[in-house]
Short mmCIF file of C-alpha atoms in Angstrom, two decimals:
data_model
loop_
_atom_site.label_atom_id
_atom_site.label_comp_id
_atom_site.label_asym_id
_atom_site.label_seq_id
_atom_site.Cartn_x
_atom_site.Cartn_y
_atom_site.Cartn_z
CA MET A 648 169.27 107.28 236.12
CA GLY A 649 171.17 109.33 238.69
CA PRO A 650 174.83 110.39 238.40
CA LYS A 651 176.16 107.29 240.20
CA THR A 652 174.02 104.90 238.15
CA THR A 653 174.96 106.70 234.93
CA LYS A 654 178.66 106.40 235.79
CA VAL A 655 178.29 102.65 236.38
CA TYR A 656 176.41 102.30 233.10
CA GLU A 657 179.18 104.13 231.21
CA THR A 658 181.85 102.01 232.94
CA LEU A 659 180.20 98.72 231.97
CA ARG A 660 179.50 99.87 228.43
CA ALA A 661 183.13 100.98 228.06
CA ARG A 662 184.30 97.54 229.23
CA LEU A 663 182.02 95.84 226.70
CA ALA A 664 183.11 98.16 223.88
CA ALA A 665 186.79 97.52 224.71
CA GLY A 666 186.25 93.77 224.32
CA LYS A 667 187.02 92.88 227.94
CA TYR A 668 184.38 90.15 227.65
CA ALA A 669 184.38 87.88 224.60
CA PRO A 670 181.18 86.98 222.69
CA GLY A 671 179.36 84.27 224.61
CA ASP A 672 181.17 84.99 227.89
CA LYS A 673 179.18 84.94 231.10
CA PHE A 674 178.97 88.43 232.57
CA PRO A 675 180.08 88.92 236.21
CA SER A 676 177.38 88.15 238.76
CA GLU A 677 175.30 90.88 240.35
CA ARG A 678 177.08 90.27 243.67
CA THR A 679 180.48 90.73 242.01
CA LEU A 680 179.41 93.92 240.23
CA VAL A 681 177.84 95.38 243.37
CA GLU A 682 181.13 94.95 245.22
CA ASP A 683 183.34 95.97 242.29
CA LEU A 684 181.41 99.13 241.40
CA SER A 685 180.13 100.12 244.85
CA ILE A 686 176.51 100.32 243.74
CA GLY A 687 173.25 99.05 245.19
CA ARG A 688 171.64 95.97 243.66
CA THR A 689 168.47 97.84 242.64
CA ALA A 690 170.44 100.55 240.83
CA LEU A 691 172.67 97.92 239.23
CA ARG A 692 169.64 96.09 237.86
CA GLN A 693 168.51 99.34 236.21
CA VAL A 694 171.89 99.53 234.48
CA LEU A 695 171.79 95.89 233.41
CA ALA A 696 168.22 96.26 232.13
CA ARG A 697 169.33 99.17 229.95
CA LEU A 698 172.29 97.20 228.57
CA VAL A 699 169.94 94.32 227.75
CA ALA A 700 167.50 96.72 226.05
CA GLU A 701 170.35 98.05 223.92
CA GLY A 702 171.46 94.57 222.89
CA ALA A 703 174.79 94.81 224.74
CA LEU A 704 173.85 91.93 227.08
CA GLU A 705 171.52 88.94 227.01
CA VAL A 706 169.58 87.59 229.99
CA ARG A 707 170.16 83.93 230.80
CA GLY A 708 167.99 82.88 233.70
CA ARG A 709 166.67 85.08 236.47
CA SER A 710 169.82 87.12 237.12
CA SER A 711 172.47 85.68 234.83
CA TYR A 712 173.80 87.69 231.89
CA ARG A 713 175.97 86.87 228.90
CA VAL A 714 177.70 88.85 226.17
CA PRO A 715 175.80 88.19 222.90
CA GLY A 716 177.49 86.72 219.88
CA ALA A 717 178.01 83.04 220.70
CA VAL A 718 176.75 80.66 217.98
CA SER A 719 176.13 76.91 217.79
CA VAL A 720 176.48 76.43 214.02
CA LYS A 721 179.86 75.14 212.84
CA THR A 722 181.82 76.71 209.98
CA PRO A 723 181.73 74.36 206.94
CA ASP A 724 185.21 73.25 205.88
CA GLU A 725 184.41 71.36 202.67
CA VAL A 726 183.55 74.41 200.53
CA GLU A 727 186.45 75.68 198.41
CA PRO A 728 187.07 79.36 197.56
CA TRP A 729 187.18 80.73 194.04
CA ARG A 730 190.64 81.16 192.49
CA ILE A 731 191.52 84.67 191.31
CA HIS A 732 194.01 84.63 188.43
CA GLY A 733 194.24 88.37 187.86
CA GLU A 734 192.46 91.69 187.54
CA ARG A 735 192.50 94.75 185.29
CA ASP A 736 191.09 98.27 185.60
CA LEU A 737 188.43 99.53 183.21
CA TYR A 738 187.70 102.87 184.90
CA ASP A 739 189.11 104.61 187.96
CA ASN A 740 188.50 107.95 189.67
CA ARG A 741 188.33 109.23 193.27
CA TRP A 742 184.81 107.87 193.80
CA VAL A 743 184.57 104.55 191.95
CA LYS A 744 186.79 101.91 190.32
CA LEU A 745 185.47 99.38 187.79
CA GLN A 746 187.54 96.24 187.21
CA LEU A 747 187.42 92.88 185.44
CA TRP A 748 188.61 89.92 187.51
CA ASP A 749 189.72 86.60 185.99
CA VAL A 750 188.06 84.06 188.32
CA GLU A 751 187.65 80.30 188.51
CA PRO A 752 184.91 78.77 190.70
CA PRO A 753 185.61 75.23 191.99
CA GLY A 754 184.95 72.68 189.23
CA MET A 755 184.01 75.31 186.62
CA LYS A 756 185.70 77.15 183.75
CA ARG A 757 187.43 80.48 184.26
CA PHE A 758 185.58 83.65 183.27
CA GLU A 759 185.81 87.43 183.73
CA HIS A 760 183.61 89.05 186.37
CA HIS A 761 182.93 92.77 186.83
CA VAL A 762 183.95 94.17 190.22
CA VAL A 763 183.10 97.66 191.48
CA LYS A 764 185.26 99.14 194.23
CA LEU A 765 183.75 101.94 196.32
CA HIS A 766 184.86 103.65 199.52
CA HIS A 767 185.07 102.33 203.08
CA VAL A 768 182.10 103.81 205.00
CA ALA A 769 181.15 104.33 208.67
CA ILE A 770 177.53 104.86 209.82
CA THR A 771 176.24 105.62 213.32
CA ALA A 772 172.90 105.26 215.13
CA VAL A 773 172.97 107.62 218.13
CA LEU A 774 170.42 106.84 220.87
CA ASP A 775 169.27 109.09 223.69
CA ASP A 776 167.66 108.21 227.05
CA GLN A 777 164.17 108.68 225.60
CA ASP A 778 164.42 105.77 223.14
CA ARG A 779 165.00 108.06 220.18
CA VAL A 780 167.55 107.84 217.38
CA LEU A 781 169.26 110.79 215.69
CA MET A 782 168.30 110.90 212.00
CA MET A 783 168.27 113.17 208.95
CA TRP A 784 165.48 113.69 206.43
CA ARG A 785 167.25 113.96 203.08
CA TYR A 786 166.66 113.95 199.33
CA ARG A 787 168.60 111.39 197.29
CA PHE A 788 168.65 112.27 193.62
CA VAL A 789 169.56 108.78 192.32
CA PRO A 790 166.28 107.15 193.48
CA GLN A 791 164.65 110.63 193.39
CA GLN A 792 163.25 110.14 196.86
CA PHE A 793 163.10 111.74 200.31
CA GLY A 794 163.79 109.54 203.33
CA TRP A 795 165.32 109.18 206.79
CA GLU A 796 169.00 108.30 207.14
CA LEU A 797 171.59 107.89 209.85
CA PRO A 798 174.71 110.08 209.74
CA GLY A 799 177.73 108.53 208.10
CA GLY A 800 180.38 108.94 205.45
CA ILE A 801 183.67 107.91 203.88
CA VAL A 802 186.61 106.75 206.00
CA ASP A 803 189.49 109.06 205.04
CA ASP A 804 193.01 107.77 204.46
CA GLY A 805 194.76 107.23 207.78
CA GLU A 806 191.51 107.62 209.72
CA SER A 807 190.00 104.88 211.88
CA PRO A 808 186.34 103.96 211.23
CA ALA A 809 185.48 105.00 214.81
CA ASP A 810 186.99 108.46 214.21
CA THR A 811 185.01 108.71 210.97
CA ALA A 812 181.79 107.73 212.74
CA LEU A 813 182.27 110.44 215.37
CA ARG A 814 183.35 113.09 212.86
CA GLU A 815 180.44 112.46 210.51
CA VAL A 816 177.84 112.66 213.28
CA VAL A 817 179.21 116.04 214.39
CA GLU A 818 179.58 117.41 210.85
CA GLU A 819 176.15 116.31 209.66
CA THR A 820 174.04 116.90 212.78
CA GLY A 821 175.90 119.15 215.23
CA TRP A 822 175.57 116.46 217.97
CA ARG A 823 178.56 114.62 219.50
CA PRO A 824 177.99 111.05 220.83
CA LYS A 825 179.23 110.44 224.36
CA SER A 826 180.26 106.86 223.52
CA LEU A 827 180.54 104.65 220.44
CA GLU A 828 180.28 100.89 220.07
CA HIS A 829 181.21 99.00 216.90
CA VAL A 830 178.46 96.55 215.93
CA VAL A 831 179.36 94.95 212.60
CA THR A 832 181.33 95.29 209.38
CA TYR A 833 179.44 94.13 206.29
CA GLN A 834 179.33 94.42 202.49
CA PRO A 835 176.03 95.80 201.09
CA MET A 836 176.35 94.19 197.61
CA VAL A 837 178.71 91.31 198.21
CA GLY A 838 178.34 89.67 194.76
CA MET A 839 179.94 92.47 192.74
CA VAL A 840 180.67 95.56 194.86
CA ASP A 841 183.50 95.99 197.39
CA SER A 842 182.50 98.70 199.88
CA PRO A 843 183.04 97.79 203.57
CA HIS A 844 180.40 99.38 205.80
CA GLU A 845 181.14 99.84 209.53
CA ILE A 846 178.11 100.18 211.81
CA PHE A 847 178.39 101.94 215.17
CA ILE A 848 175.90 102.57 217.96
CA GLY A 849 176.29 105.79 219.96
CA HIS A 850 174.81 106.41 223.40
CA GLY A 851 173.92 109.86 224.60
CA ALA A 852 174.95 113.05 222.81
CA GLU A 853 175.58 116.72 223.42
CA ASN A 854 174.83 119.51 220.98
CA VAL A 855 178.11 121.16 220.01
CA GLY A 856 176.81 123.56 217.36
CA SER A 857 175.22 123.66 213.94
CA PRO A 858 176.03 121.12 211.20
CA THR A 859 179.07 122.09 209.13
CA ASP A 860 178.38 119.73 206.21
CA LEU A 861 175.41 121.61 204.75
CA GLU A 862 175.19 119.43 201.64
CA GLU A 863 174.68 116.30 203.74
CA ALA A 864 172.71 117.65 206.70
CA GLY A 865 169.09 118.00 205.57
CA HIS A 866 166.46 118.16 208.34
CA ILE A 867 167.70 116.74 211.67
CA GLU A 868 165.39 115.10 214.20
CA TRP A 869 165.38 112.69 217.15
CA VAL A 870 163.04 109.98 215.85
CA PRO A 871 161.29 107.60 218.32
CA LEU A 872 162.45 103.99 217.89
CA ALA A 873 158.78 103.02 218.08
CA ASP A 874 158.33 104.75 214.70
CA VAL A 875 160.97 102.65 212.91
CA PRO A 876 158.70 99.75 211.80
CA GLY A 877 156.17 102.22 210.39
CA LEU A 878 158.85 104.22 208.57
CA MET A 879 160.21 100.98 207.15
CA ALA A 880 156.76 99.94 205.93
CA ARG A 881 156.37 103.33 204.21
CA GLY A 882 159.74 102.93 202.48
CA GLU A 883 161.17 106.00 204.20
CA LEU A 884 164.34 104.40 205.60
CA MET A 885 167.00 104.77 202.92
CA GLY A 886 170.32 103.00 202.69
CA SER A 887 171.41 99.58 203.88
CA GLY A 888 173.54 101.04 206.69
CA THR A 889 170.51 102.74 208.21
CA LEU A 890 168.48 99.55 208.03
CA VAL A 891 171.23 97.31 209.43
CA ALA A 892 171.84 99.60 212.40
CA LEU A 893 168.18 100.08 213.27
CA LEU A 894 167.31 96.40 212.83
CA HIS A 895 170.22 95.52 215.14
CA ILE A 896 168.78 97.81 217.82
CA LEU A 897 165.25 96.48 217.41
CA ALA A 898 166.48 92.87 217.44
CA GLY A 899 168.21 93.47 220.77
CA ARG A 900 165.03 94.87 222.24
CA GLY A 901 163.06 91.97 220.80
CA LYS A 902 165.33 89.48 222.59
CA GLN A 903 164.65 91.28 225.85
CA GLY A 904 160.91 90.92 225.28
CA ILE A 905 161.19 87.22 224.44
CA THR A 906 163.31 86.58 227.54
CA ALA A 907 160.86 88.43 229.75
CA ALA A 908 157.95 86.44 228.31
CA HIS A 909 159.64 83.18 229.30
#
Protein backbone atom coordinates (compact mmCIF):
# COMPACT_ATOMS: atom_id res chain seq x y z
CA MET A 1 0.00 0.00 0.00
CA GLY A 2 1.11 3.55 -0.73
CA PRO A 3 1.47 6.33 1.86
CA LYS A 4 -2.11 7.59 1.43
CA THR A 5 -3.60 4.09 1.62
CA THR A 6 -1.44 3.25 4.64
CA LYS A 7 -2.61 6.40 6.41
CA VAL A 8 -6.26 5.49 5.79
CA TYR A 9 -5.60 1.96 7.05
CA GLU A 10 -4.02 3.30 10.25
CA THR A 11 -6.91 5.75 10.73
CA LEU A 12 -9.57 3.05 10.45
CA ARG A 13 -7.64 0.63 12.64
CA ALA A 14 -7.22 3.35 15.29
CA ARG A 15 -10.98 4.00 15.23
CA LEU A 16 -11.68 0.29 15.67
CA ALA A 17 -9.12 -0.05 18.48
CA ALA A 18 -10.61 2.98 20.27
CA GLY A 19 -14.04 1.32 20.28
CA LYS A 20 -15.74 3.90 18.06
CA TYR A 21 -17.79 1.06 16.60
CA ALA A 22 -19.39 -1.48 18.95
CA PRO A 23 -19.27 -5.25 18.31
CA GLY A 24 -21.89 -6.12 15.72
CA ASP A 25 -22.18 -2.55 14.42
CA LYS A 26 -22.46 -2.01 10.69
CA PHE A 27 -19.34 -0.29 9.38
CA PRO A 28 -19.78 2.94 7.35
CA SER A 29 -20.49 2.36 3.66
CA GLU A 30 -17.76 2.57 1.05
CA ARG A 31 -19.33 5.79 -0.28
CA THR A 32 -19.23 7.35 3.19
CA LEU A 33 -15.62 6.33 3.77
CA VAL A 34 -14.51 7.55 0.35
CA GLU A 35 -15.92 10.99 1.11
CA ASP A 36 -14.81 11.05 4.75
CA LEU A 37 -11.22 9.94 4.11
CA SER A 38 -10.67 11.44 0.64
CA ILE A 39 -9.57 8.16 -0.89
CA GLY A 40 -10.43 6.34 -4.09
CA ARG A 41 -12.78 3.37 -3.94
CA THR A 42 -10.18 0.92 -5.28
CA ALA A 43 -7.61 1.97 -2.67
CA LEU A 44 -10.26 1.88 0.05
CA ARG A 45 -11.16 -1.70 -0.87
CA GLN A 46 -7.50 -2.66 -0.42
CA VAL A 47 -7.65 -1.23 3.09
CA LEU A 48 -10.93 -2.97 3.90
CA ALA A 49 -9.63 -6.28 2.53
CA ARG A 50 -6.63 -6.03 4.85
CA LEU A 51 -8.84 -5.27 7.86
CA VAL A 52 -10.99 -8.29 7.00
CA ALA A 53 -7.88 -10.48 6.64
CA GLU A 54 -6.74 -9.37 10.09
CA GLY A 55 -10.12 -10.15 11.66
CA ALA A 56 -10.88 -6.50 12.44
CA LEU A 57 -13.92 -6.51 10.11
CA GLU A 58 -16.33 -9.07 8.69
CA VAL A 59 -17.82 -8.99 5.19
CA ARG A 60 -21.61 -9.05 5.03
CA GLY A 61 -22.76 -9.12 1.43
CA ARG A 62 -20.91 -7.74 -1.57
CA SER A 63 -19.69 -4.48 -0.03
CA SER A 64 -21.15 -4.37 3.46
CA TYR A 65 -18.91 -4.69 6.52
CA ARG A 66 -19.55 -5.20 10.22
CA VAL A 67 -17.46 -5.11 13.37
CA PRO A 68 -17.10 -8.72 14.61
CA GLY A 69 -18.26 -9.78 18.03
CA ALA A 70 -22.06 -9.89 17.81
CA VAL A 71 -23.58 -13.17 19.09
CA SER A 72 -27.03 -14.76 18.89
CA VAL A 73 -26.84 -17.00 21.98
CA LYS A 74 -28.50 -15.62 25.11
CA THR A 75 -26.83 -15.55 28.53
CA PRO A 76 -28.49 -18.16 30.80
CA ASP A 77 -30.04 -16.59 33.90
CA GLU A 78 -31.08 -19.70 35.84
CA VAL A 79 -27.57 -20.83 36.84
CA GLU A 80 -26.51 -19.69 40.32
CA PRO A 81 -22.92 -18.77 41.30
CA TRP A 82 -20.95 -20.52 44.00
CA ARG A 83 -20.92 -18.85 47.44
CA ILE A 84 -17.49 -17.99 48.84
CA HIS A 85 -17.46 -17.98 52.65
CA GLY A 86 -13.79 -17.15 53.16
CA GLU A 87 -10.19 -17.75 52.17
CA ARG A 88 -6.82 -18.29 53.84
CA ASP A 89 -3.22 -18.17 52.62
CA LEU A 90 -1.04 -21.26 52.66
CA TYR A 91 1.99 -19.83 50.85
CA ASP A 92 2.81 -16.40 49.43
CA ASN A 93 5.81 -14.86 47.68
CA ARG A 94 6.39 -12.39 44.82
CA TRP A 95 5.66 -14.99 42.14
CA VAL A 96 2.87 -17.23 43.44
CA LYS A 97 0.21 -17.35 46.18
CA LEU A 98 -1.48 -20.60 47.27
CA GLN A 99 -4.79 -20.30 49.12
CA LEU A 100 -7.66 -22.42 50.44
CA TRP A 101 -11.14 -21.06 49.71
CA ASP A 102 -14.26 -22.11 51.64
CA VAL A 103 -16.82 -22.55 48.85
CA GLU A 104 -20.40 -23.76 48.50
CA PRO A 105 -21.75 -24.81 45.08
CA PRO A 106 -25.54 -24.46 44.63
CA GLY A 107 -27.34 -27.35 46.32
CA MET A 108 -24.12 -28.96 47.64
CA LYS A 109 -22.13 -29.03 50.87
CA ARG A 110 -19.37 -26.53 51.56
CA PHE A 111 -15.77 -27.64 51.04
CA GLU A 112 -12.26 -26.14 50.78
CA HIS A 113 -10.78 -25.67 47.32
CA HIS A 114 -7.16 -24.86 46.45
CA VAL A 115 -6.66 -21.60 44.53
CA VAL A 116 -3.38 -20.49 42.96
CA LYS A 117 -2.90 -16.78 42.26
CA LEU A 118 -0.32 -15.81 39.65
CA HIS A 119 0.50 -12.53 37.93
CA HIS A 120 -1.50 -10.51 35.40
CA VAL A 121 0.14 -11.07 31.98
CA ALA A 122 0.12 -9.32 28.57
CA ILE A 123 1.11 -11.10 25.32
CA THR A 124 1.42 -9.65 21.82
CA ALA A 125 1.38 -11.04 18.27
CA VAL A 126 3.06 -8.48 16.01
CA LEU A 127 2.28 -8.83 12.29
CA ASP A 128 4.13 -7.29 9.36
CA ASP A 129 2.95 -6.60 5.79
CA GLN A 130 4.36 -9.94 4.58
CA ASP A 131 1.98 -12.08 6.66
CA ARG A 132 4.65 -12.89 9.23
CA VAL A 133 4.47 -12.84 13.02
CA LEU A 134 7.30 -11.85 15.37
CA MET A 135 8.30 -14.83 17.52
CA MET A 136 11.08 -16.14 19.77
CA TRP A 137 12.61 -19.62 19.84
CA ARG A 138 13.16 -20.35 23.52
CA TYR A 139 13.98 -23.13 25.97
CA ARG A 140 11.53 -23.69 28.82
CA PHE A 141 13.08 -25.71 31.62
CA VAL A 142 9.79 -26.81 33.25
CA PRO A 143 8.64 -28.93 30.26
CA GLN A 144 12.32 -29.22 29.21
CA GLN A 145 11.46 -28.21 25.67
CA PHE A 146 12.36 -25.71 22.94
CA GLY A 147 9.53 -23.93 21.15
CA TRP A 148 8.23 -20.74 19.54
CA GLU A 149 6.60 -18.07 21.71
CA LEU A 150 5.18 -14.59 21.35
CA PRO A 151 6.70 -11.79 23.45
CA GLY A 152 4.93 -11.03 26.69
CA GLY A 153 5.32 -10.64 30.42
CA ILE A 154 3.99 -9.50 33.78
CA VAL A 155 1.90 -6.34 34.12
CA ASP A 156 3.74 -4.22 36.69
CA ASP A 157 1.92 -2.36 39.46
CA GLY A 158 0.43 0.85 38.11
CA GLU A 159 1.07 -0.20 34.50
CA SER A 160 -1.69 -0.70 31.93
CA PRO A 161 -1.74 -4.03 30.04
CA ALA A 162 -1.26 -2.13 26.76
CA ASP A 163 1.89 -0.46 28.13
CA THR A 164 3.14 -3.86 29.28
CA ALA A 165 2.48 -5.38 25.85
CA LEU A 166 4.49 -2.64 24.13
CA ARG A 167 7.31 -2.70 26.69
CA GLU A 168 7.72 -6.48 26.57
CA VAL A 169 7.89 -6.58 22.77
CA VAL A 170 10.66 -3.96 22.77
CA GLU A 171 12.59 -5.53 25.66
CA GLU A 172 12.42 -9.08 24.34
CA THR A 173 12.81 -8.51 20.58
CA GLY A 174 14.13 -5.00 19.91
CA TRP A 175 11.09 -4.26 17.68
CA ARG A 176 8.44 -1.63 18.51
CA PRO A 177 4.87 -2.18 17.19
CA LYS A 178 3.36 0.77 15.35
CA SER A 179 -0.12 0.01 16.73
CA LEU A 180 -1.71 -2.31 19.27
CA GLU A 181 -5.21 -3.75 19.45
CA HIS A 182 -6.60 -5.58 22.49
CA VAL A 183 -8.23 -8.86 21.47
CA VAL A 184 -9.32 -10.73 24.60
CA THR A 185 -8.75 -11.21 28.31
CA TYR A 186 -8.91 -14.85 29.43
CA GLN A 187 -7.88 -17.23 32.23
CA PRO A 188 -5.64 -20.13 31.11
CA MET A 189 -6.58 -22.52 33.97
CA VAL A 190 -9.93 -21.21 35.12
CA GLY A 191 -10.77 -24.09 37.51
CA MET A 192 -8.00 -23.42 40.04
CA VAL A 193 -5.57 -20.72 38.86
CA ASP A 194 -6.20 -16.95 38.79
CA SER A 195 -3.87 -15.38 36.20
CA PRO A 196 -5.56 -12.92 33.78
CA HIS A 197 -3.95 -13.02 30.34
CA GLU A 198 -4.37 -10.02 28.00
CA ILE A 199 -3.89 -10.71 24.28
CA PHE A 200 -2.89 -7.92 21.90
CA ILE A 201 -2.34 -7.82 18.15
CA GLY A 202 0.30 -5.41 16.84
CA HIS A 203 0.52 -4.16 13.26
CA GLY A 204 3.79 -3.12 11.71
CA ALA A 205 7.00 -2.62 13.67
CA GLU A 206 10.29 -0.78 13.56
CA ASN A 207 13.59 -2.09 14.85
CA VAL A 208 14.73 0.16 17.71
CA GLY A 209 17.79 -1.80 18.82
CA SER A 210 18.86 -5.08 20.36
CA PRO A 211 16.78 -6.89 23.00
CA THR A 212 17.52 -5.71 26.55
CA ASP A 213 15.95 -8.69 28.34
CA LEU A 214 18.61 -11.25 27.46
CA GLU A 215 17.15 -13.96 29.71
CA GLU A 216 13.84 -13.87 27.84
CA ALA A 217 14.96 -13.09 24.29
CA GLY A 218 16.21 -16.35 22.77
CA HIS A 219 16.35 -16.48 18.95
CA ILE A 220 14.10 -13.88 17.27
CA GLU A 221 12.49 -14.43 13.88
CA TRP A 222 9.61 -13.25 11.69
CA VAL A 223 7.70 -16.51 11.19
CA PRO A 224 5.28 -16.89 8.22
CA LEU A 225 1.67 -17.30 9.37
CA ALA A 226 1.41 -20.13 6.84
CA ASP A 227 3.81 -22.10 9.07
CA VAL A 228 1.62 -21.86 12.18
CA PRO A 229 -0.51 -25.01 11.59
CA GLY A 230 2.62 -27.06 10.96
CA LEU A 231 4.38 -25.70 14.05
CA MET A 232 1.27 -26.48 16.07
CA ALA A 233 1.17 -30.05 14.76
CA ARG A 234 4.84 -30.49 15.74
CA GLY A 235 4.13 -29.22 19.26
CA GLU A 236 6.48 -26.25 18.84
CA LEU A 237 4.05 -23.50 19.89
CA MET A 238 4.40 -23.13 23.65
CA GLY A 239 2.10 -21.34 26.03
CA SER A 240 -1.64 -20.73 25.91
CA GLY A 241 -1.19 -17.02 25.15
CA THR A 242 0.75 -17.81 21.99
CA LEU A 243 -1.89 -20.29 20.85
CA VAL A 244 -4.85 -18.01 21.63
CA ALA A 245 -3.33 -15.07 19.74
CA LEU A 246 -2.32 -17.07 16.68
CA LEU A 247 -5.61 -18.99 16.51
CA HIS A 248 -7.47 -15.66 16.68
CA ILE A 249 -5.50 -14.40 13.68
CA LEU A 250 -6.01 -17.60 11.70
CA ALA A 251 -9.73 -17.67 12.55
CA GLY A 252 -10.13 -14.16 11.15
CA ARG A 253 -8.45 -15.18 7.94
CA GLY A 254 -10.58 -18.31 7.79
CA LYS A 255 -13.75 -16.21 7.97
CA GLN A 256 -12.52 -14.18 5.02
CA GLY A 257 -12.02 -17.36 3.01
CA ILE A 258 -15.48 -18.69 3.90
CA THR A 259 -17.10 -15.38 2.96
CA ALA A 260 -15.27 -15.28 -0.36
CA ALA A 261 -16.34 -18.85 -1.14
CA HIS A 262 -20.00 -17.88 -0.72
